[in-house]
Short mmCIF file of C-alpha atoms and ligand atoms in Angstrom, two decimals:
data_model
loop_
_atom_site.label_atom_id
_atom_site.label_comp_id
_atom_site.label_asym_id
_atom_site.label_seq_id
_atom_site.Cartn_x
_atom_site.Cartn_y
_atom_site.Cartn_z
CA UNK A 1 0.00 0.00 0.00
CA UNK A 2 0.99 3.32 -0.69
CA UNK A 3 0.56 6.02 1.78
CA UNK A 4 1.13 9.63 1.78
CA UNK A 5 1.96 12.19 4.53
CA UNK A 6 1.44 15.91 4.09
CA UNK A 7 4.11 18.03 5.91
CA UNK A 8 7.75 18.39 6.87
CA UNK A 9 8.97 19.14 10.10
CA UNK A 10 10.03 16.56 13.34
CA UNK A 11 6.21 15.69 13.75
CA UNK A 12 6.13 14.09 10.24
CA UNK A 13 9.48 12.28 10.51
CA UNK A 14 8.09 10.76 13.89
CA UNK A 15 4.76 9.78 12.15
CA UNK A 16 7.14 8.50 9.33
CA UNK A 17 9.10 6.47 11.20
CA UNK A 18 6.71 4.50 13.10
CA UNK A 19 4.36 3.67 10.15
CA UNK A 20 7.57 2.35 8.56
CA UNK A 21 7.02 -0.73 10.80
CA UNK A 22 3.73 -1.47 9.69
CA UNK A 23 4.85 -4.36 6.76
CA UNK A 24 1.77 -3.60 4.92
CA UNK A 25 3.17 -0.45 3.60
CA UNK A 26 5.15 -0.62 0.52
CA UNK A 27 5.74 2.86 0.00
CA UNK A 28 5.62 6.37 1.75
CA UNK A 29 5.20 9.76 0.57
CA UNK A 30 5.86 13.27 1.99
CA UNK A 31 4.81 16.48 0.66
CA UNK A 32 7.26 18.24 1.25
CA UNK A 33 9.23 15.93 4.07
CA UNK A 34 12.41 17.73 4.59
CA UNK A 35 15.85 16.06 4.05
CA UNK A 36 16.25 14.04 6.93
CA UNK A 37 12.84 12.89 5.73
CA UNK A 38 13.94 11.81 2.61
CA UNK A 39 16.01 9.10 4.52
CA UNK A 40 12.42 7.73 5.25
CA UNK A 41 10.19 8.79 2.59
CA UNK A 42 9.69 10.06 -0.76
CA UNK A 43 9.90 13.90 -0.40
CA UNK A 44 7.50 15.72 -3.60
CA UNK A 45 8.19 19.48 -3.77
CA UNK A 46 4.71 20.35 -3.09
CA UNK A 47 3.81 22.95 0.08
CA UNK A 48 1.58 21.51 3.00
CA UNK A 49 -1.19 23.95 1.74
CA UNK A 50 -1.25 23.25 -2.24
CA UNK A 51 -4.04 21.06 -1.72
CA UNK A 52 -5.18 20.94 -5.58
CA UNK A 53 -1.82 20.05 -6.27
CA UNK A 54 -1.58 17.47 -3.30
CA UNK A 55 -4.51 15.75 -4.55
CA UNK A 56 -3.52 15.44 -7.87
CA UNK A 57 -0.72 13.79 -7.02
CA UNK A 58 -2.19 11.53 -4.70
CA UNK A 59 -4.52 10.35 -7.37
CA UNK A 60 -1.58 9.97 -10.18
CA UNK A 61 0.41 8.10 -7.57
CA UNK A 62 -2.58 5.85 -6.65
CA UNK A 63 -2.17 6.50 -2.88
CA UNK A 64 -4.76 4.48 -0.84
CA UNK A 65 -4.36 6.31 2.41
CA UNK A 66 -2.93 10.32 3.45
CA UNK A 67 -2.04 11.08 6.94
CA UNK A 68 -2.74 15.27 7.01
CA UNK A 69 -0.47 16.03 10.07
CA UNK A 70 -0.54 20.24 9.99
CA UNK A 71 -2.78 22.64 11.25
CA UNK A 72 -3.03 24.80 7.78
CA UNK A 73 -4.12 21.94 5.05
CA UNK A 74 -6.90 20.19 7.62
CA UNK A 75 -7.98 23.96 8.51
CA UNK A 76 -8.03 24.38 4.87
CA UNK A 77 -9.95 20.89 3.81
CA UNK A 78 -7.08 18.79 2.77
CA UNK A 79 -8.84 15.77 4.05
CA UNK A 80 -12.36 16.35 2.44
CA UNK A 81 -10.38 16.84 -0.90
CA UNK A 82 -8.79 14.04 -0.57
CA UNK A 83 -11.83 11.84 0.52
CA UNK A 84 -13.87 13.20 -2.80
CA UNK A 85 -10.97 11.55 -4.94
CA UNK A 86 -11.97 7.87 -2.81
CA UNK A 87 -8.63 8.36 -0.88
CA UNK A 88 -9.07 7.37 3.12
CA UNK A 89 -7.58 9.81 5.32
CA UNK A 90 -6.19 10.35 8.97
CA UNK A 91 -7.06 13.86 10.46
CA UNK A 92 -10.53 15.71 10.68
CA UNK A 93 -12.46 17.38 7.69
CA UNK A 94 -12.72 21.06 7.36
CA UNK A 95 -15.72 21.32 9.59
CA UNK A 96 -14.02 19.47 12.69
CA UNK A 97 -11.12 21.18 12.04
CA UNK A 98 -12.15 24.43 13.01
CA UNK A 99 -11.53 23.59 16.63
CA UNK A 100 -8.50 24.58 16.15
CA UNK A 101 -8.82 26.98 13.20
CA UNK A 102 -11.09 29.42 15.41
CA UNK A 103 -10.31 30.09 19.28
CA UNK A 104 -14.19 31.74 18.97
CA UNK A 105 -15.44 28.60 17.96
CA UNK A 106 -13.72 26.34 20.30
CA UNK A 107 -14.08 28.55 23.47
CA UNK A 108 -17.99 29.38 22.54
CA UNK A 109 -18.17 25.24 22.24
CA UNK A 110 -16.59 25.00 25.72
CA UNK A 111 -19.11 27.51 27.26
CA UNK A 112 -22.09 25.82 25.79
CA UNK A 113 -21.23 22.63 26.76
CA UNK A 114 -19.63 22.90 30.18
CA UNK A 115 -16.59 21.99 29.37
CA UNK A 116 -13.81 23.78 32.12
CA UNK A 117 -11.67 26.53 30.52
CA UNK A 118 -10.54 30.10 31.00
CA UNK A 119 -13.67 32.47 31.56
CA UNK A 120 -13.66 34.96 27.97
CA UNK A 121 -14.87 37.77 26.28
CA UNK A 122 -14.91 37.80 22.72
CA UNK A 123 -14.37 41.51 20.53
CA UNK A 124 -14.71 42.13 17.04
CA UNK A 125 -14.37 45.64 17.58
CA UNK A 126 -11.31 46.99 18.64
CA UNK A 127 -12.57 50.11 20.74
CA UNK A 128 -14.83 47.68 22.77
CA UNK A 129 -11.95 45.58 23.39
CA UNK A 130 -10.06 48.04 24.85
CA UNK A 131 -12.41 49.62 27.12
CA UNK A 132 -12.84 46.27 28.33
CA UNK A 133 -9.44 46.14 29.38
CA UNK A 134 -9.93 49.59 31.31
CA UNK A 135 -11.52 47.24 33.91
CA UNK A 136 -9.91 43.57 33.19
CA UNK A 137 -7.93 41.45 35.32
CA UNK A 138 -4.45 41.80 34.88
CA UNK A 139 -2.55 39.51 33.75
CA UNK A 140 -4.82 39.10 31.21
CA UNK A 141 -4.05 37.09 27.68
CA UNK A 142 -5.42 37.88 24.63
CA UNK A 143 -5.82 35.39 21.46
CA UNK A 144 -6.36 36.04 17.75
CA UNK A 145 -8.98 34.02 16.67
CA UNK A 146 -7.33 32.11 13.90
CA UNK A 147 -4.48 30.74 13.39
CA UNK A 148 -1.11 32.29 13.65
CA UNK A 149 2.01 29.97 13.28
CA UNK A 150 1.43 29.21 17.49
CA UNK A 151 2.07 32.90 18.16
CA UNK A 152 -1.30 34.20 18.70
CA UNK A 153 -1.23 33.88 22.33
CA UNK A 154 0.25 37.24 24.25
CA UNK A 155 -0.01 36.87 28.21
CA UNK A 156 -0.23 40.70 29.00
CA UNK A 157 1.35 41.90 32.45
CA UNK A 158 0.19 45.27 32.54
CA UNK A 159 -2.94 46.66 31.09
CA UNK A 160 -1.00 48.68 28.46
CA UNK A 161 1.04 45.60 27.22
CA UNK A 162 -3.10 43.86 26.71
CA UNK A 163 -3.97 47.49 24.81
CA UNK A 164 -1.31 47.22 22.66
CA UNK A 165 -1.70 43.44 22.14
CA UNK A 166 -5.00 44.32 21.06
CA UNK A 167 -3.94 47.24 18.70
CA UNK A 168 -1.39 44.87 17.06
CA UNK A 169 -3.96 41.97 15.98
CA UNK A 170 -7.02 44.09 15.76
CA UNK A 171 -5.37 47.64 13.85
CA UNK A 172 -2.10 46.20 12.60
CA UNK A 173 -2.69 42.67 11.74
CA UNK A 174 0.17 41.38 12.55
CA UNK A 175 -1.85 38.02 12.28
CA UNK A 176 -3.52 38.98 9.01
CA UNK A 177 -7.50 38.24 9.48
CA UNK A 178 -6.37 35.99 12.19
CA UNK A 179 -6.62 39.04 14.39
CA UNK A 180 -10.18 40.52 13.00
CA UNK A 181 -11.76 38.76 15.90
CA UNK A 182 -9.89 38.18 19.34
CA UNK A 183 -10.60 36.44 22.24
CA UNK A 184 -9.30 38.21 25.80
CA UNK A 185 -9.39 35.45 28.70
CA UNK A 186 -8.72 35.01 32.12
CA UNK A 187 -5.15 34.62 33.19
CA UNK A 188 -5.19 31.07 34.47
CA UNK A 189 -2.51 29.28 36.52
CA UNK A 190 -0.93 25.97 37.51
CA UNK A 191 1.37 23.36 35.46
CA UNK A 192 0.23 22.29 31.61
CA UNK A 193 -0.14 19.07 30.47
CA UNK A 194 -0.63 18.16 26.41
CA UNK A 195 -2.50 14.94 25.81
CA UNK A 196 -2.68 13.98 22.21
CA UNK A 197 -6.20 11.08 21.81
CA UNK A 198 -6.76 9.07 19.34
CA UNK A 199 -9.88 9.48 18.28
CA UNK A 200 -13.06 8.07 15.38
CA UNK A 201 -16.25 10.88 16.79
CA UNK A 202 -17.39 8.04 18.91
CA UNK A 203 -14.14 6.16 21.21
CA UNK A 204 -11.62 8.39 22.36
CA UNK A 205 -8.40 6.81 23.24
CA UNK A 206 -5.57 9.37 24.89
CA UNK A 207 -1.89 8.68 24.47
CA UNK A 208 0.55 8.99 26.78
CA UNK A 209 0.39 12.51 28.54
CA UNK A 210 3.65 14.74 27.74
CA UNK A 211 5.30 18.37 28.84
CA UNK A 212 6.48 20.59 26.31
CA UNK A 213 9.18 23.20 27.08
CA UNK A 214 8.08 26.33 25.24
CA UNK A 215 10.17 29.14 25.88
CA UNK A 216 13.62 29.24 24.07
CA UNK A 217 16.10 29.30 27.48
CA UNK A 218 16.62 27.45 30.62
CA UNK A 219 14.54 27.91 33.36
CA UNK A 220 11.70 28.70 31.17
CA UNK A 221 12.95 31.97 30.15
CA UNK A 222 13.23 33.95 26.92
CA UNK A 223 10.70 34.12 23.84
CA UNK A 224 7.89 31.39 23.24
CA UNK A 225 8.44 29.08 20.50
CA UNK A 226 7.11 25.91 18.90
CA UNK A 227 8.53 23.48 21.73
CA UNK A 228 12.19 23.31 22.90
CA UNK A 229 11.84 19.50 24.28
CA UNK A 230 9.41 17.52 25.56
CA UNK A 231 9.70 14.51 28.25
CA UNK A 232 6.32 11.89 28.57
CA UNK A 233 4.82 10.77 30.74
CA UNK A 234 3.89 14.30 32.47
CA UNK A 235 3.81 13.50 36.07
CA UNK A 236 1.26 16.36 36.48
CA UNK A 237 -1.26 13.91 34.81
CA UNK A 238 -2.02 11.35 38.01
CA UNK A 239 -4.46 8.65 37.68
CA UNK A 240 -7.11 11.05 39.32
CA UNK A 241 -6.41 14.42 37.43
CA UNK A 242 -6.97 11.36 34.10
CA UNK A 243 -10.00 10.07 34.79
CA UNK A 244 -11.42 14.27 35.83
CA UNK A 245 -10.29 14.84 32.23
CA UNK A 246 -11.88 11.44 30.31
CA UNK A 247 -15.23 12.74 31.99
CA UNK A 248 -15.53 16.10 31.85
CA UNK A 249 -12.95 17.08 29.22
CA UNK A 250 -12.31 14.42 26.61
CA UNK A 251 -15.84 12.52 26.38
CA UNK A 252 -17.84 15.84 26.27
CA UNK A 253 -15.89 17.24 23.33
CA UNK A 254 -16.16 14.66 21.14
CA UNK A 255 -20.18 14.17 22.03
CA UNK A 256 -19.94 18.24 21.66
CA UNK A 257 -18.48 18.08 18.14
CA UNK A 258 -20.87 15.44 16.96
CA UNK A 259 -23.80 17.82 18.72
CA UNK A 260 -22.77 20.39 16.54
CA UNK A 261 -22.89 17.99 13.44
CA UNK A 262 -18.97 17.98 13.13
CA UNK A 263 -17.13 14.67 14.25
CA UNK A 264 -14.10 14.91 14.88
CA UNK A 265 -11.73 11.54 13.62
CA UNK A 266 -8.38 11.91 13.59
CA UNK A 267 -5.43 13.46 16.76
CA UNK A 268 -7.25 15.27 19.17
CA UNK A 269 -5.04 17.48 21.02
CA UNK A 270 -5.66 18.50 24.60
CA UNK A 271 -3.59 21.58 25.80
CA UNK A 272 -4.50 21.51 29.67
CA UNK A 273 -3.65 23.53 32.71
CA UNK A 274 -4.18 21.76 36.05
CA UNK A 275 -5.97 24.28 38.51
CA UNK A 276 -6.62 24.66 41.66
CA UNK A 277 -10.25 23.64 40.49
CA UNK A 278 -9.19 20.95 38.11
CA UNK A 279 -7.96 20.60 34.86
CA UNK A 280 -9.00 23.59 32.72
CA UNK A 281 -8.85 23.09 28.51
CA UNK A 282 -6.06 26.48 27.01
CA UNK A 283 -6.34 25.16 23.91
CA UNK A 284 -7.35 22.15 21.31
CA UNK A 285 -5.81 21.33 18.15
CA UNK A 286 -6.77 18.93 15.54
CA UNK A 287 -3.37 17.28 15.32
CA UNK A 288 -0.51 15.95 16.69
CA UNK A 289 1.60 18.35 18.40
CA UNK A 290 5.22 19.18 17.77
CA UNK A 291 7.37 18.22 19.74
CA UNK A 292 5.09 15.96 21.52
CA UNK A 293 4.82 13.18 18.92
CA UNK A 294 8.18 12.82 19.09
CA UNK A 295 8.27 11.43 22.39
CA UNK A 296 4.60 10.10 22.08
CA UNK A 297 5.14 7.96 19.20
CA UNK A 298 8.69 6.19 20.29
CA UNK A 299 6.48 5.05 23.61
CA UNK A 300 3.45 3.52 20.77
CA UNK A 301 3.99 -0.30 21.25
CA UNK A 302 1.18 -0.75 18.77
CA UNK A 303 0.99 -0.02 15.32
CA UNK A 304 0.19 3.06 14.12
CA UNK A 305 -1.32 2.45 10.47
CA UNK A 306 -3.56 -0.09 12.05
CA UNK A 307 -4.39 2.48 14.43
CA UNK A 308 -4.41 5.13 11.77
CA UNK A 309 -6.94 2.91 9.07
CA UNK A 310 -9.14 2.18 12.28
CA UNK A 311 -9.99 5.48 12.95
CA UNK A 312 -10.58 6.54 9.46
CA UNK A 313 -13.22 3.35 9.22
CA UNK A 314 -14.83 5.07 12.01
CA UNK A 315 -13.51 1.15 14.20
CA UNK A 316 -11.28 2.90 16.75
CA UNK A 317 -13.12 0.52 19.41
CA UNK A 318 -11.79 -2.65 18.04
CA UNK A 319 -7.62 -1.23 17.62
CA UNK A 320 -5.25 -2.01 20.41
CA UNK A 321 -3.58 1.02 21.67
CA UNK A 322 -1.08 -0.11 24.05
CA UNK A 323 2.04 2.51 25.55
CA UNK A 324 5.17 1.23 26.94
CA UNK A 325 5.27 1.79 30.28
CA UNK A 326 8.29 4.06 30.06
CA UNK A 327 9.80 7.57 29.87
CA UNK A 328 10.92 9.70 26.90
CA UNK A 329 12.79 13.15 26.39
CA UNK A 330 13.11 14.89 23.49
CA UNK A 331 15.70 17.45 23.44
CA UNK A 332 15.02 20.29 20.27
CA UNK A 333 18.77 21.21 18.23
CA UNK A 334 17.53 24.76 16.77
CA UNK A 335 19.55 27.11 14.89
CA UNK A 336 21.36 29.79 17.44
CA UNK A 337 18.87 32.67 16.90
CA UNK A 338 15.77 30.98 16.99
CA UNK A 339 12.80 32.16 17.64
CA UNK A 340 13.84 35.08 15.74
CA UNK A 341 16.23 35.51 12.97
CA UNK A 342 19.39 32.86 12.36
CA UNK A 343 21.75 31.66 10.09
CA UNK A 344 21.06 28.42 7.95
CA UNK A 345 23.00 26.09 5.60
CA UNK A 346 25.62 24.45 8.10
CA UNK A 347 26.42 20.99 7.64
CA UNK A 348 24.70 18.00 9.87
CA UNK A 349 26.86 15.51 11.08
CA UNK A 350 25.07 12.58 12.87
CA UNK A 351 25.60 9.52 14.88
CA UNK A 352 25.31 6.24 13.04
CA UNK A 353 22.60 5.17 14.93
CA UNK A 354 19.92 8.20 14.01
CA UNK A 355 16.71 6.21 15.20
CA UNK A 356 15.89 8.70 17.69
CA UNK A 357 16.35 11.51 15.39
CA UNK A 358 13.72 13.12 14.09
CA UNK A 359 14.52 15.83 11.51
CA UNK A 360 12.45 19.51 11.20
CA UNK A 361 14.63 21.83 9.14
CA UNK A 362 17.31 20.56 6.95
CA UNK A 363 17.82 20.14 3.29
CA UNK A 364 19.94 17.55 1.19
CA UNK A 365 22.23 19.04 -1.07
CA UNK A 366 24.59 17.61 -3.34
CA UNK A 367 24.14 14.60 -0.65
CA UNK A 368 24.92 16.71 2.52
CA UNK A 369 22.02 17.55 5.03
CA UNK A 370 22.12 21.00 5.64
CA UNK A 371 20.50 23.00 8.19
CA UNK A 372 17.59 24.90 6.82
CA UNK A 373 14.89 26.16 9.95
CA UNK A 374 14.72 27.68 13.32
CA UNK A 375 13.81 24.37 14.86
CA UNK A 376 16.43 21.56 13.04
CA UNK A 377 15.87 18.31 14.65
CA UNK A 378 14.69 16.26 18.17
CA UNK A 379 16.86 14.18 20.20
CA UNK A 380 14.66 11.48 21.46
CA UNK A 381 15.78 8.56 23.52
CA UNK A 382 13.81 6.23 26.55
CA UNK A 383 14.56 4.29 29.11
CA UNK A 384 13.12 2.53 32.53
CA UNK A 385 13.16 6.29 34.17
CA UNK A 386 12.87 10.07 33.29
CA UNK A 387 16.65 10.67 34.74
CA UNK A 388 18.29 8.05 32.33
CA UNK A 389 16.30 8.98 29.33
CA UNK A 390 17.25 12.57 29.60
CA UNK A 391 20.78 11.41 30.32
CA UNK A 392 20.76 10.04 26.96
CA UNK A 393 19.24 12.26 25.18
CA UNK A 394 21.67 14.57 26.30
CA UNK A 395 24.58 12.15 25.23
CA UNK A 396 23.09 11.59 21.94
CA UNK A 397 22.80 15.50 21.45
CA UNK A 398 26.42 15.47 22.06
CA UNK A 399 26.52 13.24 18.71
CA UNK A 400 24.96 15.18 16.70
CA UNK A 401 26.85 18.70 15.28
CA UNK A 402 26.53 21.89 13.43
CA UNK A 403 26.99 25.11 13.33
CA UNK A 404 25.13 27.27 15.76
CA UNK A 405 23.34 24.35 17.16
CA UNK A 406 21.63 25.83 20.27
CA UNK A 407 19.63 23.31 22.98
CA UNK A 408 18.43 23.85 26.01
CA UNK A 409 20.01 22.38 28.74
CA UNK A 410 17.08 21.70 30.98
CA UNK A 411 14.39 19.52 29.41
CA UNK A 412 12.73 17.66 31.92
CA UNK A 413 14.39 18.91 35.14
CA UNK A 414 11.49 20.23 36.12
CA UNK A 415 9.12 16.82 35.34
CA UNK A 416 12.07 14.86 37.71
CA UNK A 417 11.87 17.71 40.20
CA UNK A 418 7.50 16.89 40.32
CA UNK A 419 7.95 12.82 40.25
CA UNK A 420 10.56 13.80 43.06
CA UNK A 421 7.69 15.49 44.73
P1 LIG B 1 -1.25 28.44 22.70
O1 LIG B 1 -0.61 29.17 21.56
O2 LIG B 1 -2.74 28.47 22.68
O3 LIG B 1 -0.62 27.09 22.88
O4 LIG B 1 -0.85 29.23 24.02
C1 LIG B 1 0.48 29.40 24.30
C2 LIG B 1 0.70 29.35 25.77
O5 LIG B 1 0.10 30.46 26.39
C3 LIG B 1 0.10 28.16 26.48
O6 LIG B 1 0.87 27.01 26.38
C4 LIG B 1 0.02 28.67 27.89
O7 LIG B 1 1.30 28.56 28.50
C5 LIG B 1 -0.27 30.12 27.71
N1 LIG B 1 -1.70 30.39 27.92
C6 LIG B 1 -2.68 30.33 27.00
N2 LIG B 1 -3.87 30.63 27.56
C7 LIG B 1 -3.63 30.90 28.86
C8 LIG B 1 -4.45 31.28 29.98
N3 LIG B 1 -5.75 31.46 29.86
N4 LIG B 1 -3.85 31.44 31.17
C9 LIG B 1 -2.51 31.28 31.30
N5 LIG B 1 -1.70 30.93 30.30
C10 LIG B 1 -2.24 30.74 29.10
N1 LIG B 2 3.80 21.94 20.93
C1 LIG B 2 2.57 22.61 20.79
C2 LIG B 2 1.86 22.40 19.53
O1 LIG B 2 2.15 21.53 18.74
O2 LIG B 2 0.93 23.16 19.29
#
């Protein structure tokens, strides 16, 4: 069987990698992969978001199943595309999608169905908006509505920092028409955990629970960006604060979405905060999250296309989902710079032994990988604790060179610090 995966960063080569076990598989696609990818995959020079041209070569190729891993092509209707042309996919259609697309439509969801999450206001006009933050409580954090590369989220310390949030979405657009709309919430507090489900509109299965490290330095300091490491399990996410979340969280979503006559089938992503009065949702997204999957994935004992083709036949129920019962850390090699401007176009050396590897931004040229992103690959290793899988993570990091590799040096201290208790 031929299968196809739409999009190129660490996510994708994680996804990659594990189907590659599944012996059913003769061939896989990427659109666009990167070139670590193409170690893996067939990389086609098409963008995540040419969908006409996707599907076009999907059909000429005769690929039987597409795995739509992004945000921007399932926002956009990659999967209802590709269905029309008789091709099965993984990941929601258009109309499920917007759960992530629009923060107004996911937090209006929440309120009407009870679901816990950050009391809100929504604005469309910008002088109400800031009026209402004469009188706010600060901090305050204020969302475009659509979506913004993950960096429509500005936690505002001071009421003037919220006004001019506002003024840059709403007058500016510094988010295009992402900003027409925004959403200003209450500041909530308390550790965040991401679960990533498995799910066909009518099972839900989570994965293993994970932590992402967002902020670009040690200590959880500097700018945001789109994940500096990750370590799974997230010991945040006890037995008790899972089961609060399959009942009032996870199960009324996906009976929410299929309310609202859009089912959801595909990688439900949970962003949660763990309150004071319970877990709270921040955010959903209609994927896999990056760099979560790539210390999700490594712990999947089962096999992911079988998982994958059951949830597109709408058969979740009947697929065996099982985790190892172990730990994984992901540590993120970006390019010294990132979040904003850096250098690209060093060389890659690796370790012979890459399996843990899971490339974001590089290119292959004239047979050399190349760095070529903010974000250039994830270091993932596991083992029978957190301490020794961050241990080698780190010593596998230490394999890997280029120039103006930067890392941070702290991914999962603070996870060993909370098992520590
Ligand atoms: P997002 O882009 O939606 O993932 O948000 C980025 C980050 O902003 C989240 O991971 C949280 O750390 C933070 N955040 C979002 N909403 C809130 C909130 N209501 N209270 C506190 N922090 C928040
Ligand atoms: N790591 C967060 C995300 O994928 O949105």
């Amino acid at each position: 069987m031929k299968v196809l995966v739409v999009g190129g960063g660490g996510r994708e080569h994680a996804i990659i990698k594990k189907l590659k076990e599944n012996k059913t598989i003769d061939k896989i696609y990427a659109v666009p992969g990167n070139g670590g990818i193409a170690k893996d995959a067939e990389c086609v020079n098409i963008g995540a978001k040419d969908i006409d041209k996707i599907v076009d070569f999907a059909v000429s190729e005769n690929i039987e199943f597409a795995v739509v891993a992004p945000d921007d092509p399932l926002v956009l209707g990659a999967v209802d595309a590709l269905e029309a042309k008789g091709i099965k996919c993984f990941g929601p259609r258009k109309n499920a999608a917007i759960i992530e697309g629009s923060k107004v439509f996911s937090k209006n969801l929440m309120k009407k169905y009870g679901i816990p999450t950050a009391q809100y206001e929504v604005f469309e006009d910008m002088n109400e908006a800031l009026s209402y933050l004469d009188t706010a409580k600060i901090p305050t954090v204020i969302k475009a509505d659509g979506l913004a590369l993950g960096k429509g989220v500005i936690i505002a310390e001071t009421r003037e920092d919220a006004k001019e949030a506002v003024k840059s979405m709403m007058e500016d657009k510094v988010f295009g028409e992402s900003g027409s709309r925004v959403v200003i919430e209450e500041y909530l507090e308390g550790p965040e955990v991401s679960v990533l489900s498995f799910t066909d509109s009518k099972t839900i299965v989570p994965m293993v629970s994970s932590m992402d490290h967002k902020r670009a330095l040690d200590g959880d300091k500097g700018l945001n960006t789109g994940g500096m490491g990750t370590v799974a399990p997230n010991p945040y996410y006890t037995k008790e604060v899972a089961k609060d979340c399959m009942e009032k969280i996870f199960i009324p979503t996906i009976e929410a979405m299929n309310k609202e006559g859009r089912p959801f089938s595909g990688c439900l992503y949970f962003g949660l905060m763990i309150t004071k009065d319970g877990p709270k949702v921040i955010e959903y997204n209609c994927r896999f999250g990056d760099p979560e999957t790539q210390v999700v994935l490594p712990l999947l004992k089962s096999d992911l296309f079988d998982i994958m083709k059951a949830v597109s036949d709408g058969k979740l129920a009947d697929a065996e989902v099982k985790f190892a019962d172990e730990y994984a850390c992901c540590v993120v090699m970006a390019s010294e710079g990132y979040p904003k401007s850096y250098e690209k176009g060093f060389e890659i050396t690796m370790p012979s032994d890459d399996s843990g590897i899971f490339v974001a931004g590089a290119k292959l040229e004239n047979g050399k990988l190349l760095t070529n992103g903010g974000r250039v690959l994830g270091v993932t290793e596991i083992a029978e604790t957190l301490d020794r899988a961050i241990e080698k993570s780190y010593a596998t990091v230490e394999k890997v060179s280029f120039k103006n590799a930067f890392y941070r040096k702290d991914i999962g201290k603070k996870a060993l610090a909370a098992y520590r208790g």
